[in-house]
mmCIF file of C-alpha atoms in Angstrom:
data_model
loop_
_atom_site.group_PDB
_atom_site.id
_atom_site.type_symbol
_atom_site.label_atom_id
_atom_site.label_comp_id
_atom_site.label_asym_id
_atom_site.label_seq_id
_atom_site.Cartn_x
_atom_site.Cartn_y
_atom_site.Cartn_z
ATOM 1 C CA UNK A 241 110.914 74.529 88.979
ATOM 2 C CA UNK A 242 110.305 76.217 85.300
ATOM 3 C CA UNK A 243 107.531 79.054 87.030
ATOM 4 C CA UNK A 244 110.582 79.316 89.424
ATOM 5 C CA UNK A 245 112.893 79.888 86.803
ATOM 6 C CA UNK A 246 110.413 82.273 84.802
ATOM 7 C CA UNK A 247 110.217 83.827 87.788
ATOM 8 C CA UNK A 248 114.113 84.125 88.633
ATOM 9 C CA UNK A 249 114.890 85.861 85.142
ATOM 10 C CA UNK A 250 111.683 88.118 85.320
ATOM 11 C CA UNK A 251 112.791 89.759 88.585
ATOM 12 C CA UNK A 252 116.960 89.686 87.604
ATOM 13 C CA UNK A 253 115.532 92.076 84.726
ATOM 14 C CA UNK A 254 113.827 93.850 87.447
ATOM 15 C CA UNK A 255 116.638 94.273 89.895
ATOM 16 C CA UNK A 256 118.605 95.547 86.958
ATOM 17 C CA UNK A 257 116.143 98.186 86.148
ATOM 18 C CA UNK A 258 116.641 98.691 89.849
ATOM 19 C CA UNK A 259 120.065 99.418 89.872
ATOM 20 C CA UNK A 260 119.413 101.368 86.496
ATOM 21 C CA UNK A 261 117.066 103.597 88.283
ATOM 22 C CA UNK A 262 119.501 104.260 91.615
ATOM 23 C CA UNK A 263 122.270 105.320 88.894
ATOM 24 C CA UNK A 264 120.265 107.355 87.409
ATOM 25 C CA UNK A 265 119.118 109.422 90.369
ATOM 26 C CA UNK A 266 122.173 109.504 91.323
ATOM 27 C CA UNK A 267 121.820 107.820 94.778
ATOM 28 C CA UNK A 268 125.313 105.944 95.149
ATOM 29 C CA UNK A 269 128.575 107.819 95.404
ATOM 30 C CA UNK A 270 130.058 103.943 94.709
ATOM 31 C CA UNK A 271 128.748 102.741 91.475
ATOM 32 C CA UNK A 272 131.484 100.425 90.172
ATOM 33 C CA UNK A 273 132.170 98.832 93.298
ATOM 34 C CA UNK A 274 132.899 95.482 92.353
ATOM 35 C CA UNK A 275 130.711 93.524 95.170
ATOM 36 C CA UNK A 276 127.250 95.013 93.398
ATOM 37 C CA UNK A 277 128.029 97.516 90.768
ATOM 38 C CA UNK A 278 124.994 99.909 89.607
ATOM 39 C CA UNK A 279 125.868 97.785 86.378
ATOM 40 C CA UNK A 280 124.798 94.497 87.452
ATOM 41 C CA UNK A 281 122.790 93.048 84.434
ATOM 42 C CA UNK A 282 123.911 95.634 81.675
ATOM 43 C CA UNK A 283 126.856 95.293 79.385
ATOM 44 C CA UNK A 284 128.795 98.156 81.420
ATOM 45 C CA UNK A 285 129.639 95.344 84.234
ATOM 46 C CA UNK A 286 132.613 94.640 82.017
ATOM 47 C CA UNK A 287 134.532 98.517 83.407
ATOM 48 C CA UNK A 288 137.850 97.563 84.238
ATOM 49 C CA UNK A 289 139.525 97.650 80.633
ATOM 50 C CA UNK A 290 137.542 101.119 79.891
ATOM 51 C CA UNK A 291 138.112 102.941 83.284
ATOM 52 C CA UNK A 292 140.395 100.815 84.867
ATOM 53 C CA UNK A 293 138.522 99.894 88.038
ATOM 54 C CA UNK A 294 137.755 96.161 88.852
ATOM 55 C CA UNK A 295 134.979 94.573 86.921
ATOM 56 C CA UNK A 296 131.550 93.594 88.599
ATOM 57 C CA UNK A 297 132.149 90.150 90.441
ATOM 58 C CA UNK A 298 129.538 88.420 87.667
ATOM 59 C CA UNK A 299 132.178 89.619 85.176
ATOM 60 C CA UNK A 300 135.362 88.764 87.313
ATOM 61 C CA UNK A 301 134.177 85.433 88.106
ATOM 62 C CA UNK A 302 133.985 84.484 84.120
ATOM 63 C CA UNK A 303 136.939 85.915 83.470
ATOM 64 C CA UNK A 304 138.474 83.785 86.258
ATOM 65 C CA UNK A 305 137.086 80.173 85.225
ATOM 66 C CA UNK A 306 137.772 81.228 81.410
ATOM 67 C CA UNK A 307 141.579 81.930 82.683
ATOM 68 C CA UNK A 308 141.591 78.820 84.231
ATOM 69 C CA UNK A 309 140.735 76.913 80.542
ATOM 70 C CA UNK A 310 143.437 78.748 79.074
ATOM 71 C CA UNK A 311 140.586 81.432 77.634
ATOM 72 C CA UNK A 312 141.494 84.944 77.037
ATOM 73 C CA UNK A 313 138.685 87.054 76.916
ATOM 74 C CA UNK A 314 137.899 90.073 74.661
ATOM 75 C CA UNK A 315 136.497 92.863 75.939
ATOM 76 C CA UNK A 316 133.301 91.881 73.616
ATOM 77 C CA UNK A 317 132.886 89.193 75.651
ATOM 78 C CA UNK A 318 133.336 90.514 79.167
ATOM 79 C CA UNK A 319 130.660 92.860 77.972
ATOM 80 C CA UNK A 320 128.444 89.951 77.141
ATOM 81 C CA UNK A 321 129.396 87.842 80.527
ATOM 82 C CA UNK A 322 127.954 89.806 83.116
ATOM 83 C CA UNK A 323 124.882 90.144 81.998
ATOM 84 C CA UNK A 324 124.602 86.556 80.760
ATOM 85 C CA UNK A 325 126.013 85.400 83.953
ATOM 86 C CA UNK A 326 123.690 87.631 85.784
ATOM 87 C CA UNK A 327 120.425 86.026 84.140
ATOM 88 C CA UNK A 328 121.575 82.344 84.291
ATOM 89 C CA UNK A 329 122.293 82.770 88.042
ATOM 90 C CA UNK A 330 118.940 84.731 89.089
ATOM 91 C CA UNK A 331 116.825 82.015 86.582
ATOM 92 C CA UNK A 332 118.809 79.186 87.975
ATOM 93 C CA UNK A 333 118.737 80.335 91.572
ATOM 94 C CA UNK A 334 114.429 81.261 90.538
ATOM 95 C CA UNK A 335 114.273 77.454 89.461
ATOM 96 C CA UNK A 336 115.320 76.555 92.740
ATOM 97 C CA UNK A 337 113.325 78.490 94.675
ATOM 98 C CA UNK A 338 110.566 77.327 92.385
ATOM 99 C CA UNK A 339 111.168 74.022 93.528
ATOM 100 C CA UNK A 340 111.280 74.054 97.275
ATOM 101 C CA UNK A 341 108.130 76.986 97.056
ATOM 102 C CA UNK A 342 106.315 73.345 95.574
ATOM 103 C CA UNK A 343 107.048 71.183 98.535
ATOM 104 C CA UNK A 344 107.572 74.006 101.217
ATOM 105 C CA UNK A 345 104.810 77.289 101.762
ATOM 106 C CA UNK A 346 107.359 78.674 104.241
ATOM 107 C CA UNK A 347 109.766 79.124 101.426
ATOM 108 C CA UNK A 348 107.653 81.841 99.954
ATOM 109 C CA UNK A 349 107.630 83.487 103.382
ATOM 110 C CA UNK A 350 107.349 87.652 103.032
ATOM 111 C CA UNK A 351 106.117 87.164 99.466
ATOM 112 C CA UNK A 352 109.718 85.742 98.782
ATOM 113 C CA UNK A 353 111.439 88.714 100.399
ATOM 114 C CA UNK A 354 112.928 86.144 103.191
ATOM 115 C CA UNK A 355 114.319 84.536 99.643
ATOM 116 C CA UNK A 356 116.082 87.171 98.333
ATOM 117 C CA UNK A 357 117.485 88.627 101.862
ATOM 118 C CA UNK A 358 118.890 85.494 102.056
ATOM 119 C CA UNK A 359 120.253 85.249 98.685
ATOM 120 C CA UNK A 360 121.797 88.607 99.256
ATOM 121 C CA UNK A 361 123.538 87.184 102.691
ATOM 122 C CA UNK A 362 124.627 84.363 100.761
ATOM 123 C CA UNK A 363 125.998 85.333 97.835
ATOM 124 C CA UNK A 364 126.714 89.695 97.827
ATOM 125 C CA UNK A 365 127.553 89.223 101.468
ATOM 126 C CA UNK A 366 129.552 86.421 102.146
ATOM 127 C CA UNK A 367 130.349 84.045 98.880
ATOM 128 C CA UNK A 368 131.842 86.628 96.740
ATOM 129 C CA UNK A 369 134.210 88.781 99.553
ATOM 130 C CA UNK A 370 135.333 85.096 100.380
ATOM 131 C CA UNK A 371 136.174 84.803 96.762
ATOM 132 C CA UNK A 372 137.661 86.967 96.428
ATOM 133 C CA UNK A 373 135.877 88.866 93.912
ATOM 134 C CA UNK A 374 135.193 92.150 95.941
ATOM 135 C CA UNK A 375 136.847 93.515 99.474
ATOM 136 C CA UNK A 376 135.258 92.000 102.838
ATOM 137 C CA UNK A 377 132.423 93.697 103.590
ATOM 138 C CA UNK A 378 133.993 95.710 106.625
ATOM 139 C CA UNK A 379 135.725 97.445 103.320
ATOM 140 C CA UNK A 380 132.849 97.752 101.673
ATOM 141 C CA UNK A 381 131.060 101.443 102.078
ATOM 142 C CA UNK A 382 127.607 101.263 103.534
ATOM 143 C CA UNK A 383 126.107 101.926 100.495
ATOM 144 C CA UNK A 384 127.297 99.205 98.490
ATOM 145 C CA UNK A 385 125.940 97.527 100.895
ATOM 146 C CA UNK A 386 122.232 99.027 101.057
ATOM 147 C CA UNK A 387 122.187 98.975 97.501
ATOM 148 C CA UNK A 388 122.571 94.880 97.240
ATOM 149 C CA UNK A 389 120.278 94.912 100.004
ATOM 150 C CA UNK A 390 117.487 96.775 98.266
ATOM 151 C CA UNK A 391 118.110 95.482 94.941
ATOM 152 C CA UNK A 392 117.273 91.721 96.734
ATOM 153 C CA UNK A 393 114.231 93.040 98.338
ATOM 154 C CA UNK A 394 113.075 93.763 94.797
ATOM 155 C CA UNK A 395 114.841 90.018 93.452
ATOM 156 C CA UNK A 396 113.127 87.915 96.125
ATOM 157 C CA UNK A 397 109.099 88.898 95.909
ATOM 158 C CA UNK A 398 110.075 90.102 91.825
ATOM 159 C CA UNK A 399 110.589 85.758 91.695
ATOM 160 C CA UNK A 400 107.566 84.924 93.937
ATOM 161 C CA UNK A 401 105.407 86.875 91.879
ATOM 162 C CA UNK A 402 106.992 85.924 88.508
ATOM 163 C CA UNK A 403 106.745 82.455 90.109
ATOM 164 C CA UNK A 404 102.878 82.555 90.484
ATOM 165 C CA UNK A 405 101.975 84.366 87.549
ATOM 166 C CA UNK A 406 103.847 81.773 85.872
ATOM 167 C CA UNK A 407 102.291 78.821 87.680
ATOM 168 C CA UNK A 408 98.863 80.170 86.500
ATOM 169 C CA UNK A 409 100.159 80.309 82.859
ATOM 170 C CA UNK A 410 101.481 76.802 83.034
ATOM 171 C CA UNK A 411 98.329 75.434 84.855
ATOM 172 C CA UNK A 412 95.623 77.083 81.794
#
């Protein structure tokens, strides 16, 4: 469970310098769409008071539950909640991968790509249009939609190998 989480953060970082690197060439005409902004991970999730689209879904969800305690948040820390949330999710979701990887081979299928397709199905796909945190994905431009897919690909395998580099750390 901790390689998993090791694992989990290592290859969030990575899928952010994913998105980084898309942004940077240039290759989305929809960066701050809210489903899986080019932002994921940094401190620029946090758009919607500075350019007055919707915030990245990591960001919106915080924002929602701190609403919900009677929490108003500062921009500061909208800034900090994506990328926080971001982290906590990928290491948490990493620890349990980690976990069923130890009692299951077939979870590390593809090198862990079959893990972070289905995290993307899950979670970009389905959990946060149902959420409300994004439009349904028959709103959502193809891109957006290629993007999350490609930044999984690098997510799932980025946690297997974190995951077994990791496990050989631990096991020294």
């Amino acid at each position: 469970m901790v390689a998993g989480a090791v694992g989990g953060l290592a290859a969030s970082y990575a899928m952010t310098l994913f998105l980084r690197v898309l942004d940077e060439i240039g290759l989305d005409p929809h960066p701050h769409h809210p489903q899986h902004s080019v932002e994921r991970g940094d401190r620029d999730a946090a758009h919607e008071d500075r350019e007055g689209g919707q915030d990245d879904a990591t960001v919106e969800m915080v924002e929602r539950v701190a609403n919900a305690l009677g929490i108003e948040m500062s921009r500061r820390a909208k800034e900090l909640a994506g990328p926080i949330t971001h982290y906590v999710f990928g290491s948490a979701m990493g620890a349990l991968y980690g976990a069923l990887a130890a009692r299951h081979k077939l979870v590390t299928a593809g090198m862990g790509l079959a893990f972070g397709g289905l995290a993307w199905l899950l979670f970009d796909e389905i959990a946060i249009p149902v959420l409300r945190l994004s439009p349904p994905p028959t709103r959502t431009p193809l891109p957006v939609h290629l993007r999350a897919a490609g930044a999984h690909a690098v997510y799932g395998p980025g946690t297997e190998l974190g995951r077994r580099l990791a496990l050989a750390v631990l096991e020294r």
